[in-house]
mmCIF file of C-alpha atoms in Angstrom:
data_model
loop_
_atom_site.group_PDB
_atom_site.id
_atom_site.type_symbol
_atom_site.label_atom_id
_atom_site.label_comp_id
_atom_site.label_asym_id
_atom_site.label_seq_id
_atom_site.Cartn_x
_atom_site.Cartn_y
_atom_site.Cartn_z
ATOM 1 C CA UNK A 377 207.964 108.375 127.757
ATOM 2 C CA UNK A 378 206.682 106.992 131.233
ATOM 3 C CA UNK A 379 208.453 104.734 133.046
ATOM 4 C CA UNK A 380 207.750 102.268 135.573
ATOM 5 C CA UNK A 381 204.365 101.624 134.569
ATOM 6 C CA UNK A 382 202.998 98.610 133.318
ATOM 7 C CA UNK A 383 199.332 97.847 131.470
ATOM 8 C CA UNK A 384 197.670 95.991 134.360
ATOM 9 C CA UNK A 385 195.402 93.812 131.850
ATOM 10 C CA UNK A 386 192.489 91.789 133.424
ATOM 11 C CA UNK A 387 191.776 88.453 132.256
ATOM 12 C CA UNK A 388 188.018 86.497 132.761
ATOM 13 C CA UNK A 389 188.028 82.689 132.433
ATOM 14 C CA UNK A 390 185.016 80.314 133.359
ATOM 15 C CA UNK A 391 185.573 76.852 134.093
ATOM 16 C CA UNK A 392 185.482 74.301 136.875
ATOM 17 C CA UNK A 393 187.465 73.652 139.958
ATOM 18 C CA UNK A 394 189.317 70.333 139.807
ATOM 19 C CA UNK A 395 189.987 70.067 143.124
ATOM 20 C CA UNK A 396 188.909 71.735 146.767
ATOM 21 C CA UNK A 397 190.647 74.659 147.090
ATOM 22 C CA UNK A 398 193.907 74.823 149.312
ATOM 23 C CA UNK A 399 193.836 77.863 152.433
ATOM 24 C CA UNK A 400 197.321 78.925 154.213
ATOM 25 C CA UNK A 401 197.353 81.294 157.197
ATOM 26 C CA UNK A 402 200.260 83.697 156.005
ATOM 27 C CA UNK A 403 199.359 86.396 158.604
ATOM 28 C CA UNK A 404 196.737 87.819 161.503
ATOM 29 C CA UNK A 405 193.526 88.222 159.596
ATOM 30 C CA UNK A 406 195.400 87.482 156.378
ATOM 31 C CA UNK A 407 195.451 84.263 154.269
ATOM 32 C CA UNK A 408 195.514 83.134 150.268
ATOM 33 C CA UNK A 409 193.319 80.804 148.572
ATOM 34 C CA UNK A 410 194.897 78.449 145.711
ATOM 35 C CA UNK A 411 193.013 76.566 143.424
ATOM 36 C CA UNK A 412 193.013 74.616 140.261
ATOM 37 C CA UNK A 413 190.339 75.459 137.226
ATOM 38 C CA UNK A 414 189.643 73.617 134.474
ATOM 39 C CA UNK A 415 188.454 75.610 131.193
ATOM 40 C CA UNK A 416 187.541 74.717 127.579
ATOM 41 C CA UNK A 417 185.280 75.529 124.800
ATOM 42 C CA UNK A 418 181.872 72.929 123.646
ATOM 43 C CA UNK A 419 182.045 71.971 120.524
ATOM 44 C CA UNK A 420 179.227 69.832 118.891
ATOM 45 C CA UNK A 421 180.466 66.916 116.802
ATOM 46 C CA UNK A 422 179.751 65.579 113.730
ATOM 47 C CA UNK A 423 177.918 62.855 115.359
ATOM 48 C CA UNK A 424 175.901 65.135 117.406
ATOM 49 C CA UNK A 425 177.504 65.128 120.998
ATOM 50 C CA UNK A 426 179.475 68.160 122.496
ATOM 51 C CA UNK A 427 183.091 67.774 123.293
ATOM 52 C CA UNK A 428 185.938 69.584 125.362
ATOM 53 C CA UNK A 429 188.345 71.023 123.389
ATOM 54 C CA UNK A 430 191.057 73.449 123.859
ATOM 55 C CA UNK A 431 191.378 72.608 126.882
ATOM 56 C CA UNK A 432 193.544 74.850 129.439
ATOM 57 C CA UNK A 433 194.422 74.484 132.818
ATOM 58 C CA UNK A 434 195.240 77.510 135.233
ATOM 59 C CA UNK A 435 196.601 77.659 138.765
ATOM 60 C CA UNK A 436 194.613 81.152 140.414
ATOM 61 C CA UNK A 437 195.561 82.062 143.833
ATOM 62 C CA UNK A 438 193.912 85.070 145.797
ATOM 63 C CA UNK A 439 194.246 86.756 149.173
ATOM 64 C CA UNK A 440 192.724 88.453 151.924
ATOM 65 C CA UNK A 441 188.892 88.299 152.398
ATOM 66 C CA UNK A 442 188.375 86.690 148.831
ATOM 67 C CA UNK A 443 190.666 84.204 149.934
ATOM 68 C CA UNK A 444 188.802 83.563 152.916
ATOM 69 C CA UNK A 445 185.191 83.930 150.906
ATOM 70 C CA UNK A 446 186.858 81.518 148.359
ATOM 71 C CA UNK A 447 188.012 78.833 151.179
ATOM 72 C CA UNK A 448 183.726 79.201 152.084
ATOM 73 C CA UNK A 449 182.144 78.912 149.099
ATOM 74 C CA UNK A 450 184.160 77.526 146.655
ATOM 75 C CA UNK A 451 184.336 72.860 146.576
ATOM 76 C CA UNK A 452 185.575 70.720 143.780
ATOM 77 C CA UNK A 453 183.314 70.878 140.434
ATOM 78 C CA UNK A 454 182.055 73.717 140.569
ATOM 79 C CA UNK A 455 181.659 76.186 137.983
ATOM 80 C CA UNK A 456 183.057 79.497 138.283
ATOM 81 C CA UNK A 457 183.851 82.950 136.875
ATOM 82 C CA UNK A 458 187.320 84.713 137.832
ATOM 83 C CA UNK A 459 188.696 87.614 136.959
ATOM 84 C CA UNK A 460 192.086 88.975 137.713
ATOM 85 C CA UNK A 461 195.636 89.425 136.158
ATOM 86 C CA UNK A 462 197.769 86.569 134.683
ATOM 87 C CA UNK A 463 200.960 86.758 135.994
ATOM 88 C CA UNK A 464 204.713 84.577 135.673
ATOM 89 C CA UNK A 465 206.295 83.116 138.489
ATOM 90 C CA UNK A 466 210.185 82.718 137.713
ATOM 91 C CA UNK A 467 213.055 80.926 139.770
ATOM 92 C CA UNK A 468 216.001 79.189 139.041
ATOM 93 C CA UNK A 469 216.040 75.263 140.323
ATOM 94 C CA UNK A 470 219.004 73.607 141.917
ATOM 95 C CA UNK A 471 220.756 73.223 138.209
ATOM 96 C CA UNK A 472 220.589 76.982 137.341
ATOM 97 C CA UNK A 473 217.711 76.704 135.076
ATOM 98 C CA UNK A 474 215.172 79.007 134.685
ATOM 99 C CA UNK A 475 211.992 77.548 136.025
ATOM 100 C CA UNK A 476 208.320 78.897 135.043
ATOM 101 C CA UNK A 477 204.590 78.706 135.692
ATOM 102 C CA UNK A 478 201.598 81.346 135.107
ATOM 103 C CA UNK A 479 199.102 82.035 137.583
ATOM 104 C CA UNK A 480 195.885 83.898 137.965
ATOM 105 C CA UNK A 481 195.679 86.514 140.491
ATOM 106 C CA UNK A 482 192.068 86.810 141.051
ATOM 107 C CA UNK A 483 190.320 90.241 142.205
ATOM 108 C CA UNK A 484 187.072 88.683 141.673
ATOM 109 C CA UNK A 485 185.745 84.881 141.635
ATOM 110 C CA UNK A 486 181.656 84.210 141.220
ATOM 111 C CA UNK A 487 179.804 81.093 140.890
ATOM 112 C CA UNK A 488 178.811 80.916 136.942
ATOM 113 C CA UNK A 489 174.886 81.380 137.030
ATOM 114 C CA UNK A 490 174.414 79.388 134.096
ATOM 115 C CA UNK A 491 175.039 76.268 136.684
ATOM 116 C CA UNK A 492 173.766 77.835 139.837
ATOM 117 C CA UNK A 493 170.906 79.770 141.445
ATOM 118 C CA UNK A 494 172.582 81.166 144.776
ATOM 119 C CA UNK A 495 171.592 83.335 148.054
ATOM 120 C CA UNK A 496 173.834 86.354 148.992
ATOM 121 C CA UNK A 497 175.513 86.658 152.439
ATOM 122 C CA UNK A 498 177.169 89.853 153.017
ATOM 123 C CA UNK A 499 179.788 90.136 155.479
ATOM 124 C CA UNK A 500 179.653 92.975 158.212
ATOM 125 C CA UNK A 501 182.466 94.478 157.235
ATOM 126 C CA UNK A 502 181.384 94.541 153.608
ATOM 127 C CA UNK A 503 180.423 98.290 151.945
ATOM 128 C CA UNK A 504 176.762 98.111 150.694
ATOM 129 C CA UNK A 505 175.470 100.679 148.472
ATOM 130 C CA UNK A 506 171.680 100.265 147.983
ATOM 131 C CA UNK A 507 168.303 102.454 147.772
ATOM 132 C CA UNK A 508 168.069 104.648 151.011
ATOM 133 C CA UNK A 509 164.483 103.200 151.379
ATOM 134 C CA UNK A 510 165.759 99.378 151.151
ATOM 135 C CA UNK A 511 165.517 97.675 154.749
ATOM 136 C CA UNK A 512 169.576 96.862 155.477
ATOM 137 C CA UNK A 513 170.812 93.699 156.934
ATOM 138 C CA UNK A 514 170.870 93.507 161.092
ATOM 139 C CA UNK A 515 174.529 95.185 161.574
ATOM 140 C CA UNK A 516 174.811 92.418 164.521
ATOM 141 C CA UNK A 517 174.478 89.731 163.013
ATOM 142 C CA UNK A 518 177.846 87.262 163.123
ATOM 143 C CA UNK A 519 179.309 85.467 160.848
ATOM 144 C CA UNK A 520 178.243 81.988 162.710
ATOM 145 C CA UNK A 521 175.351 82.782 161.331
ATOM 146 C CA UNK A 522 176.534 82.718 157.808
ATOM 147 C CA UNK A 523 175.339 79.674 155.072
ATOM 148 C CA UNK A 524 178.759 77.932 154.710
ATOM 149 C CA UNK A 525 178.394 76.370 151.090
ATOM 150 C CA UNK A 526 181.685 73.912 152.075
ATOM 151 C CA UNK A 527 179.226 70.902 151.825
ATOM 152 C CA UNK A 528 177.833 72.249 148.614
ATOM 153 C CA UNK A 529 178.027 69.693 145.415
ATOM 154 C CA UNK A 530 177.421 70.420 142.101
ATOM 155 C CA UNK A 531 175.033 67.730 141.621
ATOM 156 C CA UNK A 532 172.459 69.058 144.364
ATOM 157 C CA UNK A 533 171.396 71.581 141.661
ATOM 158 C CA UNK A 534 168.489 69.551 140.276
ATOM 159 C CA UNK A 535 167.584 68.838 143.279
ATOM 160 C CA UNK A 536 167.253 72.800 144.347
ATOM 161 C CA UNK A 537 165.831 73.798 140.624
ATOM 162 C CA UNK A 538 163.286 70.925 141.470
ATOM 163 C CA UNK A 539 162.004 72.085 144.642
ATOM 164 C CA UNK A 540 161.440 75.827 142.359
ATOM 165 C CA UNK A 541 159.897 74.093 139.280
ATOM 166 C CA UNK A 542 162.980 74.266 137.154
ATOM 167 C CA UNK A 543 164.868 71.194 136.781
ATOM 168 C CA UNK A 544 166.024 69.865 133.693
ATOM 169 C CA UNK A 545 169.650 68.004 132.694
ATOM 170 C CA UNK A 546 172.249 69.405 133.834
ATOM 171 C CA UNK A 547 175.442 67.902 132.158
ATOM 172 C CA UNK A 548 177.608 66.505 134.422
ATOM 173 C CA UNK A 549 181.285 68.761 134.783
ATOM 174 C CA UNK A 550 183.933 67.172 132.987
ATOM 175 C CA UNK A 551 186.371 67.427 135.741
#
């Protein structure tokens, strides 16, 4: 029997944020990202309409340069993918008792493409694997130049699938 190793299982959950996400400094070039998402399934209803239900809400935290990708592109509303490990956090309070809560610790967090269209901006330090004959991105070009999505809302999406010929309704997030 092996010991000392533990099943490392990955969980994926889509939903939105319900709030901006919160970035700490914990180190030179090092950081983590917290943020609250919102998740449930659509039902339709007898009378027609979809509803929310079994609802679930998750605290995910990440670190390093997802954190500081997350802290860029990531605003209140918006739908999301994120994948990492669900993990306790245990502690005893000032009574003795043993004190809980779960958290996500996300390896990977995307914007959920069923709500979005979005444009790619690699960072210089990133590892791109592509066709040898592919033109490659300027390697000096800085990050001031990078599209910072901070401003981004969810309800400028019509307005972008307009401009391409796409709009339609796009129900409002329930957060």
């Amino acid at each position: 029997m092996r010991r000392g190793i533990m099943a490392q299982h990955s969980y994926t959950v889509t939903g939105n944020l319900v709030a901006d996400p919160h970035y700490r400094q914990t180190g030179e070039n090092q950081g983590v990202c917290k943020f609250r998402l919102g998740a449930s399934r659509q039902r339709r209803g007898e009378d027609n309409v979809w509803y929310s239900v079994d609802q679930v809400w998750l605290n995910v935290e990440c670190w390093g340069p997802l954190a500081q990708h997350a802290r860029r592109s990531l605003t209140k509303g918006m739908a999301v993918i994120v994948v990492g490990t669900l993990v306790t956090h245990s502690w005893r309070d000032a009574d003795g008792e043993l004190q809980s809560y779960m958290v996500v610790k996300a390896s990977h967090i995307g914007p959920d493409l069923n709500r979005y269209l979005t444009n790619t901006v690699v960072p210089q330090h990133a590892v791109v694997q592509a066709d040898a004959t592919a033109e490659m991105p300027d390697a000096s070009t800085d990050v001031s130049q990078w599209v910072d999505s901070s401003s981004y809302k969810p309800e400028d999406v019509d307005k972008e699938l307009a401009a391409v010929g796409a709009a339609g309704e796009v129900e409002e997030a329930p957060f």
